[in-house]
Amino acid sequence: MDSYRKLMFKTSTYASVPEYGESLRLGIYQAQAAYGPGASAKNMDRLEEVARIAKERGVQLLSFPELYVPGYTLSSKEAPKVAEFVDGPSITRACRIASELKMAMLVPYAEKPKWMGKSNITTPLRESMKKASW
């Protein structure tokens, strides 16, 4: 078992940041997000701060926790109030930050469907991808 751990360490870490195209440097931000009134703005401010630190450390893909933007402790009554469309202010800001830093980010948020009662999966993927490209 000890040799297995050594092998895993050697194959999953690098002494320096890999060159673009050679590998991918993933950053995972795990923290308790703010929740309640004004949480989305607070969490987006923190997202920008964390993204800039991650960029300094060579991160190419940065992932945030589930429902990071509005905060996870949403009731079924609160969720629709803080939900945003894919082109809403939080995701628009996240895309601007990602574009500026030339970094991909996974930013979970409460999505407001375009059509009530229908799944938002029907929205063409390319519409969402346009927002994510840099």
Coordinates of C-alpha atoms in Angstrom, one line a residue:
M1 CA 0.0 0.0 0.0
D2 CA 2.8 2.4 0.8
S3 CA 4.3 2.0 -2.7
Y4 CA 0.9 2.6 -4.2
R5 CA 0.6 6.0 -2.3
K6 CA 4.1 7.0 -3.5
L7 CA 3.1 6.1 -7.1
M8 CA -0.1 8.2 -6.8
F9 CA 1.8 11.1 -5.4
K10 CA 4.4 11.0 -8.2
T11 CA 1.9 10.7 -11.0
S12 CA -0.6 13.3 -9.7
T13 CA 1.7 16.2 -8.7
Y14 CA 4.1 18.4 -10.5
A15 CA 7.2 20.3 -9.4
S16 CA 6.2 23.2 -11.6
V17 CA 3.1 24.4 -13.4
P18 CA 2.5 22.3 -16.6
E19 CA 2.7 24.1 -19.9
Y20 CA -0.6 24.9 -21.6
G21 CA -1.7 21.9 -23.6
E22 CA 0.6 19.6 -21.6
S23 CA -1.8 19.2 -18.7
L24 CA -4.5 21.0 -16.8
R25 CA -4.1 22.7 -13.5
L26 CA -7.4 22.4 -11.5
G27 CA -8.2 24.5 -8.6
I28 CA -11.1 23.6 -6.2
Y29 CA -12.4 26.3 -3.9
Q30 CA -14.2 24.7 -1.0
A31 CA -15.7 27.2 1.5
Q32 CA -18.9 28.0 3.2
A33 CA -20.5 30.6 0.9
A34 CA -22.6 33.5 2.3
Y35 CA -26.3 33.0 2.2
G36 CA -29.4 35.1 2.7
P37 CA -30.1 38.7 1.5
G38 CA -27.2 40.1 -0.5
A39 CA -25.4 36.7 -0.6
S40 CA -25.0 36.6 -4.4
A41 CA -23.1 39.9 -4.5
K42 CA -20.9 38.9 -1.6
N43 CA -20.1 35.5 -3.1
M44 CA -19.3 37.1 -6.5
D45 CA -16.9 39.5 -4.8
R46 CA -15.2 36.5 -3.2
L47 CA -15.2 34.6 -6.5
E48 CA -13.3 37.4 -8.2
E49 CA -10.8 37.5 -5.3
V50 CA -10.3 33.7 -5.3
A51 CA -10.0 33.6 -9.1
R52 CA -7.2 36.2 -9.1
I53 CA -5.3 34.3 -6.4
A54 CA -5.8 31.0 -8.4
K55 CA -4.5 32.7 -11.6
E56 CA -1.3 33.7 -9.7
R57 CA -0.9 30.0 -8.8
G58 CA -1.3 28.8 -12.4
V59 CA -4.8 27.4 -12.2
Q60 CA -6.5 26.9 -15.5
L61 CA -9.8 25.5 -14.4
L62 CA -11.4 26.7 -11.1
S63 CA -14.4 25.0 -9.5
F64 CA -16.7 26.4 -6.9
P65 CA -19.0 24.4 -4.6
E66 CA -22.6 23.5 -5.3
L67 CA -24.9 26.6 -5.5
Y68 CA -22.0 28.8 -4.7
V69 CA -23.6 32.1 -6.1
P70 CA -26.7 32.3 -3.9
G71 CA -25.5 30.1 -1.1
Y72 CA -26.6 26.6 -0.4
T73 CA -29.2 27.0 2.3
L74 CA -32.1 27.8 0.1
S75 CA -35.7 26.8 0.8
S76 CA -38.1 26.1 -2.0
K77 CA -39.6 29.5 -1.4
E78 CA -36.2 31.4 -1.5
A79 CA -34.8 29.6 -4.5
P80 CA -37.0 31.3 -7.1
K81 CA -36.3 34.7 -5.6
V82 CA -32.5 34.4 -6.1
A83 CA -32.5 32.3 -9.3
E84 CA -31.0 34.0 -12.4
F85 CA -31.1 33.4 -16.1
V86 CA -27.9 32.1 -17.7
D87 CA -27.3 35.7 -18.9
G88 CA -28.0 37.2 -15.5
P89 CA -25.7 39.5 -13.6
S90 CA -23.7 36.8 -11.7
I91 CA -22.9 34.6 -14.6
T92 CA -22.2 37.6 -16.9
R93 CA -19.7 38.8 -14.2
A94 CA -18.2 35.4 -13.9
C95 CA -17.7 35.2 -17.7
R96 CA -16.0 38.6 -17.7
I97 CA -13.6 37.5 -14.9
A98 CA -12.9 34.2 -16.7
S99 CA -12.3 36.0 -19.9
E100 CA -10.0 38.6 -18.3
L101 CA -8.0 35.9 -16.5
K102 CA -8.1 33.4 -19.4
M103 CA -9.4 30.8 -17.0
A104 CA -12.3 28.4 -17.2
M105 CA -14.5 28.4 -14.1
L106 CA -17.4 26.1 -12.9
V107 CA -19.7 28.5 -11.1
P108 CA -22.9 26.8 -9.7
Y109 CA -25.9 29.0 -9.4
A110 CA -29.7 28.7 -9.1
E111 CA -30.9 28.9 -12.7
K112 CA -34.2 30.4 -13.6
P113 CA -35.8 28.5 -16.4
K114 CA -36.8 30.5 -19.5
W115 CA -40.1 28.6 -19.7
M116 CA -41.9 27.8 -16.5
G117 CA -42.9 24.1 -16.3
K118 CA -40.3 23.0 -18.9
S119 CA -36.8 21.8 -18.5
N120 CA -34.1 24.3 -19.3
I121 CA -32.1 21.4 -20.8
T122 CA -33.9 22.2 -24.1
T123 CA -31.9 25.4 -24.3
P124 CA -29.2 24.7 -27.0
L125 CA -25.8 24.1 -25.4
R126 CA -24.1 26.5 -27.7
E127 CA -26.0 29.4 -26.1
S128 CA -24.5 28.6 -22.8
M129 CA -21.1 27.9 -24.3
K130 CA -21.0 31.4 -25.9
K131 CA -21.1 32.8 -22.3
A132 CA -18.2 30.6 -21.2
S133 CA -15.8 31.2 -24.1
W134 CA -13.0 33.6 -23.9

